[in-house]
Coordinates of C-alpha atoms in Angstrom, one line a residue:
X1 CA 21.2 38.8 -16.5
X2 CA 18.9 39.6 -19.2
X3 CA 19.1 43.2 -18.7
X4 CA 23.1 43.0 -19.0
X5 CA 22.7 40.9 -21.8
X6 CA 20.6 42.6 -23.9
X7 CA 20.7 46.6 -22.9
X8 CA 24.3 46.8 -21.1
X9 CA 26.3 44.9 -23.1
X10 CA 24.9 45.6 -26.8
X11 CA 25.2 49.6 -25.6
X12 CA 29.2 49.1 -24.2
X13 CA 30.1 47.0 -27.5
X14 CA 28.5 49.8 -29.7
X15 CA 30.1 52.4 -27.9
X16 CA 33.4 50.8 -28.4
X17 CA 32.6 50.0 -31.7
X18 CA 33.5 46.4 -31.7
X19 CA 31.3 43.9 -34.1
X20 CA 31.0 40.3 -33.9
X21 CA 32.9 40.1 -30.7
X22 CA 34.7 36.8 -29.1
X23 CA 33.1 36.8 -25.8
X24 CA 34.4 35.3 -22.4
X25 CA 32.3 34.6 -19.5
X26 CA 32.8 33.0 -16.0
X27 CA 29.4 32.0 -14.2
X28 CA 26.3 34.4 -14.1
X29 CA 29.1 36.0 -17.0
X30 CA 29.1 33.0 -19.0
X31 CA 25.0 33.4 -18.9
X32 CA 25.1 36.8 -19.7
X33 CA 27.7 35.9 -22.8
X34 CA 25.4 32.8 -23.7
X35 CA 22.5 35.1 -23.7
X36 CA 23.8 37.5 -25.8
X37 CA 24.5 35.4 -28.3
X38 CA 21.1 34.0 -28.9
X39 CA 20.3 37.6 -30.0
X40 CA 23.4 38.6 -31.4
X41 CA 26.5 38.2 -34.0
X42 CA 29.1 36.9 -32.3
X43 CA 32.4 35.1 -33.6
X44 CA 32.4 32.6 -30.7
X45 CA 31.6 32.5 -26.9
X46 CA 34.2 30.7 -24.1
X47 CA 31.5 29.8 -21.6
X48 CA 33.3 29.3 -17.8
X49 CA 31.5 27.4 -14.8
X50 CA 27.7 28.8 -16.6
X51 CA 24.6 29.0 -15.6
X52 CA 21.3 27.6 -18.2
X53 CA 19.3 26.5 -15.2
X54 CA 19.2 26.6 -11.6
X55 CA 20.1 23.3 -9.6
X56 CA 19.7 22.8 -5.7
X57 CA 23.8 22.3 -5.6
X58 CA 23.8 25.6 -6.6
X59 CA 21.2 27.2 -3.8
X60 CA 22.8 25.4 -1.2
X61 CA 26.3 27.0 -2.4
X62 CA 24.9 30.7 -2.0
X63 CA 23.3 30.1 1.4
X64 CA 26.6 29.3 2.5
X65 CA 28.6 32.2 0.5
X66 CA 25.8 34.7 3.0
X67 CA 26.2 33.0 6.1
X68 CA 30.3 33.1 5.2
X69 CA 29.9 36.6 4.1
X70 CA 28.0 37.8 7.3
X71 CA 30.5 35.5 9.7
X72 CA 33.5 35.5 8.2
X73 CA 36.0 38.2 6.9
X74 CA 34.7 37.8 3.5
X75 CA 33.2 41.4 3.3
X76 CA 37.0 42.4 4.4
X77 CA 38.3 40.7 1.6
X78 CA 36.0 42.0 -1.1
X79 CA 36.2 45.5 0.0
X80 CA 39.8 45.3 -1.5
X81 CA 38.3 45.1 -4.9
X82 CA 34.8 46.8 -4.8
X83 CA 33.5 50.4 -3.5
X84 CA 30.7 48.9 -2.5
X85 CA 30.8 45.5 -1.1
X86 CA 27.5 45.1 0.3
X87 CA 25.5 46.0 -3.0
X88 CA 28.4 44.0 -5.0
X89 CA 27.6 41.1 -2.8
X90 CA 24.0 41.4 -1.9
X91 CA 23.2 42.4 -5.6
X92 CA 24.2 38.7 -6.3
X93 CA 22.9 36.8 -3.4
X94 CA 20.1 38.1 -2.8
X95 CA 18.6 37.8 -6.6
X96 CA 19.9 33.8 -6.6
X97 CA 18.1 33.4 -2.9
X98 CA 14.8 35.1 -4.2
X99 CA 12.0 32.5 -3.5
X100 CA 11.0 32.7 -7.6
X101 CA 15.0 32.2 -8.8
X102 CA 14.5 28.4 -8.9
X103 CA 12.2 28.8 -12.2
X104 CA 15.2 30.8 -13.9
X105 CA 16.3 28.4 -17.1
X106 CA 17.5 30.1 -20.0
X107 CA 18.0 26.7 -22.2
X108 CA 15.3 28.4 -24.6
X109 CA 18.2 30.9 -25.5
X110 CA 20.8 28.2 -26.5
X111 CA 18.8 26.8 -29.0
X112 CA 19.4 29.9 -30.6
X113 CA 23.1 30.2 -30.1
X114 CA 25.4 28.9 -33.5
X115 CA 28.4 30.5 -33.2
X116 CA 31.4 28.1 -31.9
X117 CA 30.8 27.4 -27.7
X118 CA 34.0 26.7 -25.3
X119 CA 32.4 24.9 -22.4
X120 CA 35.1 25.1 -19.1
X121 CA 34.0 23.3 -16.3
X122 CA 35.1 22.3 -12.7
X123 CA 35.0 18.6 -12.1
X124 CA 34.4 19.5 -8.4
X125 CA 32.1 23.3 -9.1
X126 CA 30.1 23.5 -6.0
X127 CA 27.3 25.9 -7.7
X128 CA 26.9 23.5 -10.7
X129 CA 27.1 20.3 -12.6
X130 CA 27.8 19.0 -16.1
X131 CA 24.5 19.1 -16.2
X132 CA 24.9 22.5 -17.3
X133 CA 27.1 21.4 -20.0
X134 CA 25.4 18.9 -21.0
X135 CA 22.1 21.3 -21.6
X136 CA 24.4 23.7 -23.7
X137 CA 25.8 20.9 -26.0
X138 CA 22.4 19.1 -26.3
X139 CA 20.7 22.7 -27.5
X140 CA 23.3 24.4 -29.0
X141 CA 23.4 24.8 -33.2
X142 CA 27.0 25.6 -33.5
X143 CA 30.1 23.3 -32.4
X144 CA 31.0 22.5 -29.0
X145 CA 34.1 22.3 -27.4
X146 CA 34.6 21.2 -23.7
X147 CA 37.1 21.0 -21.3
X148 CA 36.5 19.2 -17.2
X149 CA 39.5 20.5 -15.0
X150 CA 39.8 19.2 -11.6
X151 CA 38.9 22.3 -9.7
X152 CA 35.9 23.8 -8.4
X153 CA 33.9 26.8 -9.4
X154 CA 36.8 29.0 -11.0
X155 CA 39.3 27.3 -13.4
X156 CA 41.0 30.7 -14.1
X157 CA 42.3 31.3 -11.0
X158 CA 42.4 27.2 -9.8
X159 CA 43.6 26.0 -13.3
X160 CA 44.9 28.7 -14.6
X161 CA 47.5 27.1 -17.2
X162 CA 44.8 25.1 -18.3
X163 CA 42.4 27.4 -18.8
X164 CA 44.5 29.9 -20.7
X165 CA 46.3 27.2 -23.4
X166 CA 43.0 26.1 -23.8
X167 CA 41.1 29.4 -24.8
X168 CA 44.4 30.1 -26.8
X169 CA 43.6 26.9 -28.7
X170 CA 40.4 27.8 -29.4
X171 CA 40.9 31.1 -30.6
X172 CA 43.6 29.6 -32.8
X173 CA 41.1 27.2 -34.4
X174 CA 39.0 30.4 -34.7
X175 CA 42.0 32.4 -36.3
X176 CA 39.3 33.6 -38.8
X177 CA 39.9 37.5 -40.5
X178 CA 36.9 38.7 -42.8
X179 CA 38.0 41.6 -44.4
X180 CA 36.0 43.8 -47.3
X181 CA 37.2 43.8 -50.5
X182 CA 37.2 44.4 -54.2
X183 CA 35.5 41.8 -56.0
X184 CA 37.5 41.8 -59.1
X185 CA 41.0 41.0 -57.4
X186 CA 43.1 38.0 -58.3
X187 CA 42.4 36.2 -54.8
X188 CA 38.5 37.1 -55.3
X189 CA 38.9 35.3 -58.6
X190 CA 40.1 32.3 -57.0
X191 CA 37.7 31.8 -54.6
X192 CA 35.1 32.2 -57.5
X193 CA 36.6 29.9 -59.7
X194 CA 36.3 27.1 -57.1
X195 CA 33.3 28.3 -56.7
X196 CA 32.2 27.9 -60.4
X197 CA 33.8 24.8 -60.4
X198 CA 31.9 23.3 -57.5
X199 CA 28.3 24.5 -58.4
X200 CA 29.2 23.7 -62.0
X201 CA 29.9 20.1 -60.8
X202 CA 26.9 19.5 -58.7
X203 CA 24.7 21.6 -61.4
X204 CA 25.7 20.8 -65.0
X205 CA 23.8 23.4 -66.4
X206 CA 24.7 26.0 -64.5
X207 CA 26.6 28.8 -65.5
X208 CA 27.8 32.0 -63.9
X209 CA 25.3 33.5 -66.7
X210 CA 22.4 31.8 -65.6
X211 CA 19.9 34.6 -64.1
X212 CA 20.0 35.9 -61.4
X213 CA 23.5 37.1 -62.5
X214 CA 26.0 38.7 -59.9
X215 CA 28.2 41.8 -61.1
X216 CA 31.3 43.3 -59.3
X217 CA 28.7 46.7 -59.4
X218 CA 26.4 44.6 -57.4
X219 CA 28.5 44.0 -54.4
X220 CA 29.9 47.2 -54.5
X221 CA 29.1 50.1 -51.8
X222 CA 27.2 51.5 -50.3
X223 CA 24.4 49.1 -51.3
X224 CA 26.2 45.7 -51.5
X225 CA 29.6 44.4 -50.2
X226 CA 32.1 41.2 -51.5
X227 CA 33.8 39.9 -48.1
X228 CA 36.9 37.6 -48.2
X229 CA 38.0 34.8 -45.5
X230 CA 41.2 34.4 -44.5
X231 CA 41.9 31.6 -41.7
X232 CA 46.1 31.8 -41.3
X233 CA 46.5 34.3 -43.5
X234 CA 45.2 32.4 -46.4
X235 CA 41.9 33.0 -48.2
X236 CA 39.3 30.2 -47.8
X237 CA 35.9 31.7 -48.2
X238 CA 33.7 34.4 -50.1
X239 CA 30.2 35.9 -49.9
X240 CA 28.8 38.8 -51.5
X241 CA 25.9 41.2 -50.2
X242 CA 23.6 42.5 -53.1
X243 CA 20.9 45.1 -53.3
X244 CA 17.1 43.9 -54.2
X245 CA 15.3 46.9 -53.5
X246 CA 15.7 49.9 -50.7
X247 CA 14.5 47.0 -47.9
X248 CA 16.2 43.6 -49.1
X249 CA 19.1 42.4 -49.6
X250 CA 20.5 39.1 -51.1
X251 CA 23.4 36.9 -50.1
X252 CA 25.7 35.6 -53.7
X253 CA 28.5 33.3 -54.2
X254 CA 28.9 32.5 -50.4
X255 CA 31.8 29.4 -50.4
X256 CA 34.1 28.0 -48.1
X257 CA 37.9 26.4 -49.5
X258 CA 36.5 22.3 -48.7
X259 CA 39.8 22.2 -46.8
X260 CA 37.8 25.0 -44.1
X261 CA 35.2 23.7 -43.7
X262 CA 33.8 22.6 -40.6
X263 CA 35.0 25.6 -38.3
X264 CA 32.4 27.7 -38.3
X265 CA 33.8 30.3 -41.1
X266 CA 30.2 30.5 -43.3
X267 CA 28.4 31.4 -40.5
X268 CA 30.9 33.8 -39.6
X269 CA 30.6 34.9 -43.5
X270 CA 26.9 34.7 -43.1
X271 CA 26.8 36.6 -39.5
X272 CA 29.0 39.5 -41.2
X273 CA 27.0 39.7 -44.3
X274 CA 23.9 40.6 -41.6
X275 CA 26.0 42.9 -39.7
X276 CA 26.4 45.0 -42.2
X277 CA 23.0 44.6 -44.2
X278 CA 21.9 46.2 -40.9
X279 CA 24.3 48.9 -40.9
X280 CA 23.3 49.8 -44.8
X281 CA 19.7 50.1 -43.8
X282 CA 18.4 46.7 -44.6
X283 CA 15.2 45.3 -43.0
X284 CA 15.4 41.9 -44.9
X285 CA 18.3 39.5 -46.2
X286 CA 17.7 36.4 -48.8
X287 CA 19.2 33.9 -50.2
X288 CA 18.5 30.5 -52.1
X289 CA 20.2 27.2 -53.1
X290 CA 20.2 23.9 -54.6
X291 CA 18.7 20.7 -53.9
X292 CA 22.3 18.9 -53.3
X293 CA 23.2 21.8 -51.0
X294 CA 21.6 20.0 -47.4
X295 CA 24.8 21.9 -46.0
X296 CA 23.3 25.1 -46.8
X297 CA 20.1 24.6 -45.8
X298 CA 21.1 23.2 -42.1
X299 CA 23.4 26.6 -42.2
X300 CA 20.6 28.7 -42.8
X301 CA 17.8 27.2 -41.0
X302 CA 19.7 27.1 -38.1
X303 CA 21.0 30.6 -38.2
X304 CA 17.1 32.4 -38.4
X305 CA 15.9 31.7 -41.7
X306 CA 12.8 31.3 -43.2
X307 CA 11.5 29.2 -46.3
X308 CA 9.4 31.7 -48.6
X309 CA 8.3 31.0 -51.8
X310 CA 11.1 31.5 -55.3
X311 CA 11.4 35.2 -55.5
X312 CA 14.1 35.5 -58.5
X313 CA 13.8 32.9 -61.0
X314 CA 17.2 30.7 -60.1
X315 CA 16.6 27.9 -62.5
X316 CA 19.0 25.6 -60.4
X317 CA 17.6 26.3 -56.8
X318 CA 15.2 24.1 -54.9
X319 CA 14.9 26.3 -51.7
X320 CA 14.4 30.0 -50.9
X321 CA 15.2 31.8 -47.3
X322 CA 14.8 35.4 -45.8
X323 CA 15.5 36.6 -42.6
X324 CA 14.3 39.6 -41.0
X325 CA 16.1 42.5 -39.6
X326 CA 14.2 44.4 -38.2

């Protein structure tokens, strides 16, 4: 699942060209997705029936699936759907029967997973428990949704109203659009103004003046970018991308509307901003804040950042981050 996670699927998204994707998974899927995302941008991840560890419910469940598949007409039925139904089937079984397979465990990777998680699970899932679940939801840095259905191992095809107004929901939540723009445009302005106003409040000496200043120049391309955030067609957030030197960037003015908060949009804003320092050429992205901000530091520690020592002078800020990467 590694192998799909991290050479497959990287090499399909980039030859479709698709960024930051919303991924859905169902079972060694939902691992692969999961796994992804622990080394990835990704806007969210709808986890079915997955796989972070192996349980003996689970082993039992694929003994029976070969004994079914060698007795019954199963191999009829999947030859329907595959060329090859013996290396579609065995390609499965026979890595989940290996004698090593039981050490599998990939809850390492989930503490590195903060995008939003969907977790869709069968009350009655003969290959796993809410066990698995409950290892996501205990690791994971981003928020968790979950939904128990009475069904077994597939709630698409068992549940399948269900499972489909609840993924709607949950794309709905995360009806997020981050779009580059000008920064000197009246809705740009607005989001700065609150901005101002919010720094202003926590930091009366602050001023928009106080170095390190931010220009519209400096988050212009090709070396720097201003993003917006819309969530339901209005704009809630803002974060800019400005050049330090040919290796580093830094992250300005990132800010979320109060009202959005809580959904996962600076992250997304954050996620974006590394996307694309990536693209530019960028081996290193930094950013600092205040000492009121505990927000901001949970956001960034938990998306990869680093404390380092001040590297620009900001009068008002208590902590310093970079990230690498490369």
């Amino acid at each position: 699942m590694h192998e799909e996670a991290l050479e497959v699927l990287p090499a399909l998204l980039a030859r479709l060209d698709i960024r930051a994707p919303v991924l859905v998974g169902h079972s060694d899927g939902a691992s692969i997705a999961l796994i992804y995302a622990a080394h990835h941008p990704v806007q969210a991840v709808v986890a079915i029936a997955p796989h972070v560890f192996v349980e003996d419910i689970c082993i039992r469940e694929i003994e029976r699936a070969k004994i079914a598949y060698e007795e019954t007409d199963l191999r009829d039925r999947m030859a329907r759907h595959h060329r090859d139904p013996d290396a579609a089937f065995f390609g499965w079984n026979d890595v989940w029967l290996d004698p090593a397979f039981p050490d599998w465990d990939i809850t390492d990777e989930v503490t590195h997973i903060t995008c939003p998680l969907l977790l869709i699970q069968g009350e009655r899932d003969q290959y796993g428990t809410m066990a698995q679940l409950d290892a996501i939801e205990q690791r994971a840095r981003g928020p968790v949704r979950r939904l128990h259905l009475d069904c077994q191992h597939s709630p698409p095809t068992e549940r399948p109203g269900e499972t489909v107004a609840a993924i709607a929901e949950f794309m709905h939540s995360l009806e997020i659009r981050i779009l580059e723009e000008p920064f000197d445009t009246p809705t740009s302005a607005a989001l700065v103004a609150d901005y101002v106003a919010e720094i202003r409040a926590m930091y009366p000496e602050w001023t928009p003046n106080v170095p390190p200043r931010m220009t519209a120049r400096d988050v212009e391309p090709p070396d720097g970018r201003w993003l917006v955030a819309y969530r339901h067609g209005q704009p809630v957030g803002c974060a800019g991308l400005k050049r330090i030197d040919d290796e580093t960037a830094e992250v300005k003015r990132i800010y979320v509307a109060r009202e959005a908060r809580g959904a996962g949009m600076a992250r997304a804003l954050l996620s974006r901003l590394e996307v694309i320092a990536r693209d530019v050429g960028y081996r290193a992205i930094r950013l600092d804040t205040g000492a009121k901000q505990q927000a901001s530091v949970a956001l960034f520690s938990s998306s990869g950042y680093a404390s380092i020592s001040d590297y620009n002078g900001n009068p008002v800020a208590a902590y310093w981050f970079e990230k690498r990467l490369a």
